Short mmCIF file of C-alpha atoms in Angstrom, two decimals:
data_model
loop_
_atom_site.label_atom_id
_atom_site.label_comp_id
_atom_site.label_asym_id
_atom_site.label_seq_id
_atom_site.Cartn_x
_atom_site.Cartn_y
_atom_site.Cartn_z
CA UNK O 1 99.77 -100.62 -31.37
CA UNK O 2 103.37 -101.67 -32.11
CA UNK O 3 104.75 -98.44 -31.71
CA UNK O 4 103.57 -98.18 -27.74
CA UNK O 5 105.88 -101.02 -26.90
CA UNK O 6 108.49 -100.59 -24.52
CA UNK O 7 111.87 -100.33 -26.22
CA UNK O 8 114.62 -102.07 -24.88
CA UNK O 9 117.16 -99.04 -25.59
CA UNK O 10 119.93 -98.99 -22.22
CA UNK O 11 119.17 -96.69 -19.56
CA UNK O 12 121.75 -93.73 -19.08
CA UNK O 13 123.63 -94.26 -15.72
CA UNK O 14 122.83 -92.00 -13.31
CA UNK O 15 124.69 -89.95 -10.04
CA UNK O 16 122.22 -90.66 -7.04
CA UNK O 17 121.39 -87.13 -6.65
CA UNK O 18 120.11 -87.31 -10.31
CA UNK O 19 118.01 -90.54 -9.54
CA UNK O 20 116.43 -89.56 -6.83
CA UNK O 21 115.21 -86.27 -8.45
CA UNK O 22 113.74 -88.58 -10.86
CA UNK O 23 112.20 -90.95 -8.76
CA UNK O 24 110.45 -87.48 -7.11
CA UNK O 25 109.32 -86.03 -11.07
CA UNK O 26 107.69 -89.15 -11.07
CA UNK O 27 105.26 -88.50 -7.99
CA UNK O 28 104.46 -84.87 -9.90
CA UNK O 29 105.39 -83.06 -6.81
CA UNK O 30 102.95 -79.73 -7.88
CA UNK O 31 99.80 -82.40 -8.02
CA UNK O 32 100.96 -83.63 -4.58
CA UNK O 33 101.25 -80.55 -3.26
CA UNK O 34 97.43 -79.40 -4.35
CA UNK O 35 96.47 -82.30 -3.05
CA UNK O 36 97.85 -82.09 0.15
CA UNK O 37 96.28 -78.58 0.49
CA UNK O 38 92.48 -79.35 0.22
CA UNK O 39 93.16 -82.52 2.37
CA UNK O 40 94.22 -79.83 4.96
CA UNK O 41 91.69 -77.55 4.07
CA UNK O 42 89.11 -80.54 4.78
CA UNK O 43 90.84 -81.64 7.84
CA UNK O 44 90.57 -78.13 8.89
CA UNK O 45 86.91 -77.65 8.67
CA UNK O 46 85.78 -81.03 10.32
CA UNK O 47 84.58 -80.88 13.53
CA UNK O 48 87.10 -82.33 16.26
CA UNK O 49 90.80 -82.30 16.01
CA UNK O 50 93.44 -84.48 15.52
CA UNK O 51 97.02 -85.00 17.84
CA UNK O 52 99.54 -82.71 15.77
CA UNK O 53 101.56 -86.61 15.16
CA UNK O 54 98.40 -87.77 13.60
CA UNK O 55 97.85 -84.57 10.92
CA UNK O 56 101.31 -84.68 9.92
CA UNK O 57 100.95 -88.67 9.45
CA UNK O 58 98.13 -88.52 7.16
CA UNK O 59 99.32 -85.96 5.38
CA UNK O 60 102.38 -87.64 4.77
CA UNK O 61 100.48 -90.64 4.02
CA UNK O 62 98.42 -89.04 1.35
CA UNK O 63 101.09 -87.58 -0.17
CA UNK O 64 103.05 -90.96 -0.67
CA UNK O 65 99.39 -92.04 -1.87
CA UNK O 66 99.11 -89.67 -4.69
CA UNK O 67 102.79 -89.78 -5.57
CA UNK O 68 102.21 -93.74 -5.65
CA UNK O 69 99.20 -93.38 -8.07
CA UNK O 70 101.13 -90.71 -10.32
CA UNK O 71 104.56 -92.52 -10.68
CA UNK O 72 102.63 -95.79 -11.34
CA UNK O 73 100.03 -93.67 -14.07
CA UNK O 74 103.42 -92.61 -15.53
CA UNK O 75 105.04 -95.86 -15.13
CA UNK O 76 101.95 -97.45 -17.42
CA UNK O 77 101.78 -94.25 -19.80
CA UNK O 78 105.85 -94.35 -20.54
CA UNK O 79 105.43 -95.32 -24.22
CA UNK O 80 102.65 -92.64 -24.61
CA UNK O 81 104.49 -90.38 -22.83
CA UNK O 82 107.03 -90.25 -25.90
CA UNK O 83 104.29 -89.47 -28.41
CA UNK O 84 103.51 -86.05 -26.83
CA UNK O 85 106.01 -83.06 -26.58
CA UNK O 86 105.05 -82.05 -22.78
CA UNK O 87 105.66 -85.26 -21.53
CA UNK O 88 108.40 -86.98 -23.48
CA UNK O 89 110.91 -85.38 -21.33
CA UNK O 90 110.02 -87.26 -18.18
CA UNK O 91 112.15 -89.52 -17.04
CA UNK O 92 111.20 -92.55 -18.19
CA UNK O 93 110.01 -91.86 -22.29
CA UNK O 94 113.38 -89.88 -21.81
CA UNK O 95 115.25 -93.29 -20.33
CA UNK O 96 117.01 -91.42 -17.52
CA UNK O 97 115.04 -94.06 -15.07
CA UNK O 98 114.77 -97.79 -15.86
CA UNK O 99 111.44 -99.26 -16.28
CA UNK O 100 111.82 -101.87 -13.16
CA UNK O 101 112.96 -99.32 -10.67
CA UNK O 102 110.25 -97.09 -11.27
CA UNK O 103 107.79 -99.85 -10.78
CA UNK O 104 109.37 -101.09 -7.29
CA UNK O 105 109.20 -97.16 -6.21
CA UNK O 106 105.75 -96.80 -6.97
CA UNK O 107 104.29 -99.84 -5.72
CA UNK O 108 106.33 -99.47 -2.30
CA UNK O 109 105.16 -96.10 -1.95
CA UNK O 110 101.48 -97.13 -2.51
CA UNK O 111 102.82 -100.49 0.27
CA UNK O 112 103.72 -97.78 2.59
CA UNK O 113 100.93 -95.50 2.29
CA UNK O 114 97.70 -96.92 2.40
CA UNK O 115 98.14 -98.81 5.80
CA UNK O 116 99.09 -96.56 7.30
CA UNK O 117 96.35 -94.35 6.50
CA UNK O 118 94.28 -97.32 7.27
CA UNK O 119 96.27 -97.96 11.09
CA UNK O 120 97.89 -94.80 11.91
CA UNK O 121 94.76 -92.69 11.12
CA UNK O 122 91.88 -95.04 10.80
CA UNK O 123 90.32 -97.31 8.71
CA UNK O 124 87.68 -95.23 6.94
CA UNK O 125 90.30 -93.07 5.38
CA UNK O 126 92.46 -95.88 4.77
CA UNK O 127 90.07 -97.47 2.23
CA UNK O 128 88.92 -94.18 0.79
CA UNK O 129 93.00 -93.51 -0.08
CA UNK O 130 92.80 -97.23 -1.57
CA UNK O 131 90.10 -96.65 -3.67
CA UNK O 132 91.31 -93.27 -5.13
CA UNK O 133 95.08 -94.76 -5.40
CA UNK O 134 93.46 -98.45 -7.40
CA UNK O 135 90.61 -96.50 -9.09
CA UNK O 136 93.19 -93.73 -10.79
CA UNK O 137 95.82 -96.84 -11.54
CA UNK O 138 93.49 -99.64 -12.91
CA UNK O 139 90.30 -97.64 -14.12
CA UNK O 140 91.62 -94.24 -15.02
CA UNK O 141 94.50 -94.37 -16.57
CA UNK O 142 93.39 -97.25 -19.10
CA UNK O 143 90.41 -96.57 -19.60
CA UNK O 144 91.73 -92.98 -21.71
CA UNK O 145 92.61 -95.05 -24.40
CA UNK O 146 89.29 -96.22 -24.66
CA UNK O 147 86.74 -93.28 -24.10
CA UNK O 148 86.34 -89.98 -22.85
CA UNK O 149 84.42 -90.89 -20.23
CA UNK O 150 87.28 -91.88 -18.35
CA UNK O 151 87.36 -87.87 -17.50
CA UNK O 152 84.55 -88.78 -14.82
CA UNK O 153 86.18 -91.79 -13.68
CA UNK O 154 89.54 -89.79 -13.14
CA UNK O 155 87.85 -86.83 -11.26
CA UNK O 156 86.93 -88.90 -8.43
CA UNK O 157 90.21 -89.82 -7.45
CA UNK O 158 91.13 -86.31 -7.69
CA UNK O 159 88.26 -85.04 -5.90
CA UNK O 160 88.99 -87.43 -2.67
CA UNK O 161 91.93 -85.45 -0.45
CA UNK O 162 89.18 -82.92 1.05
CA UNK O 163 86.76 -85.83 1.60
CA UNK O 164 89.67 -87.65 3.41
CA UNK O 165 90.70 -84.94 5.60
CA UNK O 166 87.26 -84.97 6.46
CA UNK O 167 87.32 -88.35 7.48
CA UNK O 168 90.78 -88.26 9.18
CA UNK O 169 89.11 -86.00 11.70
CA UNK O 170 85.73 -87.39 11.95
CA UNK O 171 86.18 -91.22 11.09
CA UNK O 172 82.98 -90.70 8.66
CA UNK O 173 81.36 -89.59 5.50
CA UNK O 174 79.39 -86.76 6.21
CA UNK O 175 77.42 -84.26 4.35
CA UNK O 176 79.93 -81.12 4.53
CA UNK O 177 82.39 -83.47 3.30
CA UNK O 178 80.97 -85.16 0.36
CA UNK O 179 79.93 -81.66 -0.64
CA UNK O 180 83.73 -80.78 -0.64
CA UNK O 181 84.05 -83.76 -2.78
CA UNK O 182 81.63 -82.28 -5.06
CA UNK O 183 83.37 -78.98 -5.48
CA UNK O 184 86.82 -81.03 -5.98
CA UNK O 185 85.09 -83.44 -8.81
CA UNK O 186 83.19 -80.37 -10.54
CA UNK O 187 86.06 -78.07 -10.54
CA UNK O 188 88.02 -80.82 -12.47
CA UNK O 189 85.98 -81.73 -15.10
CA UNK O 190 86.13 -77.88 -16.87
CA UNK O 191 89.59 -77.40 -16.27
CA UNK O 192 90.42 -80.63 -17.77
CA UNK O 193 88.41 -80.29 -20.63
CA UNK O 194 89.91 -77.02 -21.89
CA UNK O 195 93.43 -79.06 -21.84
CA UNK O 196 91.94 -81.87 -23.74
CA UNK O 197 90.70 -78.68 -26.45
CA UNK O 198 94.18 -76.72 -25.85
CA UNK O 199 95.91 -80.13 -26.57
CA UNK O 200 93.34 -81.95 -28.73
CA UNK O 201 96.08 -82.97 -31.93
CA UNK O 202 98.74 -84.69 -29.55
CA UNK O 203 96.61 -86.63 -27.47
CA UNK O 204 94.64 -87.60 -30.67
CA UNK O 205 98.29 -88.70 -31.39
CA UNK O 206 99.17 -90.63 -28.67
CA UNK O 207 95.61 -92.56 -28.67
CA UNK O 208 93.78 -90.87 -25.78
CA UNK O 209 90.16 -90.69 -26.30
CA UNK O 210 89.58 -87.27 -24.97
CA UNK O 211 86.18 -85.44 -25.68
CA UNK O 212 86.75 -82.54 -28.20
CA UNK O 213 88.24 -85.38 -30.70
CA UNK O 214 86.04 -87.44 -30.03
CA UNK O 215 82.69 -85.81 -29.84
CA UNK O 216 83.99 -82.39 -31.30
CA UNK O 217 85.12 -79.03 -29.48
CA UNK O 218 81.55 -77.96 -29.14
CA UNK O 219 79.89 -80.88 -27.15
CA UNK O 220 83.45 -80.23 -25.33
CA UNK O 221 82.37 -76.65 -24.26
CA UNK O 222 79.13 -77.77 -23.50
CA UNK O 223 79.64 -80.04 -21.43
CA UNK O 224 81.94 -77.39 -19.38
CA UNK O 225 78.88 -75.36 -19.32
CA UNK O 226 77.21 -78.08 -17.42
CA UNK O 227 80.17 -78.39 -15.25
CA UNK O 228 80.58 -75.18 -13.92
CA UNK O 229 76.84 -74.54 -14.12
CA UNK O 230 76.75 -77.51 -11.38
CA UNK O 231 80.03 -75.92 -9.67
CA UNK O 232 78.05 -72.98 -8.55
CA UNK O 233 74.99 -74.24 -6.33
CA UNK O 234 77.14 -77.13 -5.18
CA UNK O 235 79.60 -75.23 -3.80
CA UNK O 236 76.98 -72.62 -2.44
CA UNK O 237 75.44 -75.65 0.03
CA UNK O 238 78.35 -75.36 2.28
CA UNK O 239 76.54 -72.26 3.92
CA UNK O 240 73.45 -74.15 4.98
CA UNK O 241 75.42 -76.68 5.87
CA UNK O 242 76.99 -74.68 8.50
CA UNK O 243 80.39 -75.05 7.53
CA UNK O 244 80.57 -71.48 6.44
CA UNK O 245 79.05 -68.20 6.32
CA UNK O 246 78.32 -65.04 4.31
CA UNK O 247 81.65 -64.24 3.06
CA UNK O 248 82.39 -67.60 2.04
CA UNK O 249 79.29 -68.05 0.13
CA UNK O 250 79.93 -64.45 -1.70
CA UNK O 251 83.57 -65.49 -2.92
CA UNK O 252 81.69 -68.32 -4.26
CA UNK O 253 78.89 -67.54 -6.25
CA UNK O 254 80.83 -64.66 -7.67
CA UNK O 255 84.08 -66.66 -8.60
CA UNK O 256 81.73 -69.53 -9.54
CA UNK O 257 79.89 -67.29 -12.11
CA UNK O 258 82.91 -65.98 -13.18
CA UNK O 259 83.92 -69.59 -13.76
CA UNK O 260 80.91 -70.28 -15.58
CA UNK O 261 80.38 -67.15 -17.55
CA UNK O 262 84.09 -67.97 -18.97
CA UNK O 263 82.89 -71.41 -20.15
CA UNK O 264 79.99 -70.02 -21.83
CA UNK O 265 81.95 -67.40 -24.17
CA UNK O 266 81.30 -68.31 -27.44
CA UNK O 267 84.99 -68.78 -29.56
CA UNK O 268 85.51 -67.25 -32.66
CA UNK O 269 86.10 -69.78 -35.31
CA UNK O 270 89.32 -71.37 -35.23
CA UNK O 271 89.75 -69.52 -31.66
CA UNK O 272 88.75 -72.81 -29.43
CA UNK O 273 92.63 -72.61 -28.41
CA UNK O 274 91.96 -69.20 -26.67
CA UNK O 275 88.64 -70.08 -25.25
CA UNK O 276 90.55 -73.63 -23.51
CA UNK O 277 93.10 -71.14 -22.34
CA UNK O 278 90.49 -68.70 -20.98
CA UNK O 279 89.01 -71.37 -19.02
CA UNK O 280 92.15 -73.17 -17.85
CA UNK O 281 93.51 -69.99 -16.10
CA UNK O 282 90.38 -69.14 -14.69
CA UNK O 283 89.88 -72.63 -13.31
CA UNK O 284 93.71 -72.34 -11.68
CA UNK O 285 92.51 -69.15 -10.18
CA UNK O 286 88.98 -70.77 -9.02
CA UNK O 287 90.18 -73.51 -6.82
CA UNK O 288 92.55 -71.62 -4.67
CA UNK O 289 89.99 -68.40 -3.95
CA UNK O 290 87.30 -70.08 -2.96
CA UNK O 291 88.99 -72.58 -0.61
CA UNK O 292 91.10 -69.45 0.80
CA UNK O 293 87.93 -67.91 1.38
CA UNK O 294 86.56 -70.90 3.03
CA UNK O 295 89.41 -71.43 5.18
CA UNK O 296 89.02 -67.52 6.50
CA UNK O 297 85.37 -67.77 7.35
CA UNK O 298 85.28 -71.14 8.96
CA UNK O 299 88.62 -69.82 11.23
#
């Protein structure tokens, strides 16, 4: 593994303004901002409210949680990061950012973050924002260079912001929320999977153990089968639940099925590539009409 060492090649110097959008690429700003969203959308469906200083705390607080996790994921991956074209450009396989100063701005986001979650907003939420920032750092984001499985272990973290605005509001776990953790952690594992299949040469590259090299592209699609099969009455338990009502749970099951019925269309040989791209876009359209349609009926 002598060619993932860190080379000691002199960082470029750099005009603040330059830095600093550096330092920001690093927290992947369009993650954050997803992630920011269903916390809100979670927040906003909990029963109680919060004082308008308190939302905009945790939500700042979760977003210097996830941008903690994600520089530090890209401070660990930097040597990886050069192996694959969509990612060597970042800024620290590109050497715009020195190795150390990314480090310090990671951990002292995560420093800043996670108390006060745990103080500011309360405790509950605080260690659920722990374990999603430690669980993506120290579990996830080794663990892909030793099995695919770490796909399940990286969908939790991803699938906590709607569970946390839950919490924010409520100060605990109930069911309406874990289901909304359900959705998040379902919705993932599909949408990830057709990148791993889109992208399955350059990760094999870099050393990721990603399912469709692995196991091959067709336990890959079934498995997304499963998935989204799953997606669908999860997501539909919301209604009985309370939480919302007919129109919700008909934007659902039809964008759900439409979800599924994209995973289960059988590629053409040598056409996986437009099957992972079929059920990539579909999954980016998924996740953002449903929880709009949730949002509407619970208002």
């Amino acid at each position: 593994m002598s060619e993932l060492r860190t080379t000691s090649a002199p960082v470029p110097p750099r005009g603040l303004l330059g830095a600093l959008r550096d330092l920001t690429a690093l927290t992947k700003p369009r993650i954050t901002l997803m992630v920011v969203l269903t916390a809100a959308g979670g927040m906003w469906l909990a029963p109680g409210s919060l004082p308008v200083g308190v939302v905009v705390l945790f939500l700042a607080s979760l977003s210097l949680t996830v941008g903690s996790a994600n520089a530090l994921n890209c401070w660990l991956e930097r040597d990886i990061d050069k192996l694959m074209a969509r990612t060597a450009t970042r800024p620290l396989p590109a050497q715009r950012l020195a190795p150390a100063t990314a480090l310090v701005f990671s951990v002292m986001l995560g420093v800043v973050a996670v108390p006060a979650l745990t103080f500011g907003v309360n405790p509950l939420t605080g260690l659920l924002g722990a374990i999603a920032l430690l669980s993506y750092v120290f579990v996830y984001t080794p663990m892909k260079q030793i099995s695919p499985a770490a796909l399940l272990v990286g969908a939790v973290p991803g699938a906590m912001p709607p569970l946390m605005g839950w919490t924010a509001v409520t100060g605990r776990i109930d069911w309406p929320g874990v289901v909304l953790f359900g959705v998040l952690f379902l919705w993932q594992l599909p949408h990830f999977i057709a990148v791993a299949v889109f992208r399955k040469d350059e990760y094999a590259r870099a050393g990721l153990k990603v399912l469709p090299s692995v196991r091959g592209e067709r336990t890959a699609r079934r498995h997304s089968i499963l998935w989204a099969s799953l997606l669908v009455p999860v997501s539909l338990c919301l209604g009985p639940l309370g939480v919302a009502g007919w129109a919700y749970l008909t934007v659902a099951g039809v964008t759900g099925a439409a979800y599924l019925l994209t995973t289960l269309l059988r590629p053409a040989p040598g056409a996986e590539g437009r099957w992972a791209k079929r059920v990539f876009l579909m999954s980016l359209l998924y996740l953002p009409v449903v929880f709009a349609a949730l949002m509407i009926d619970a208002g």
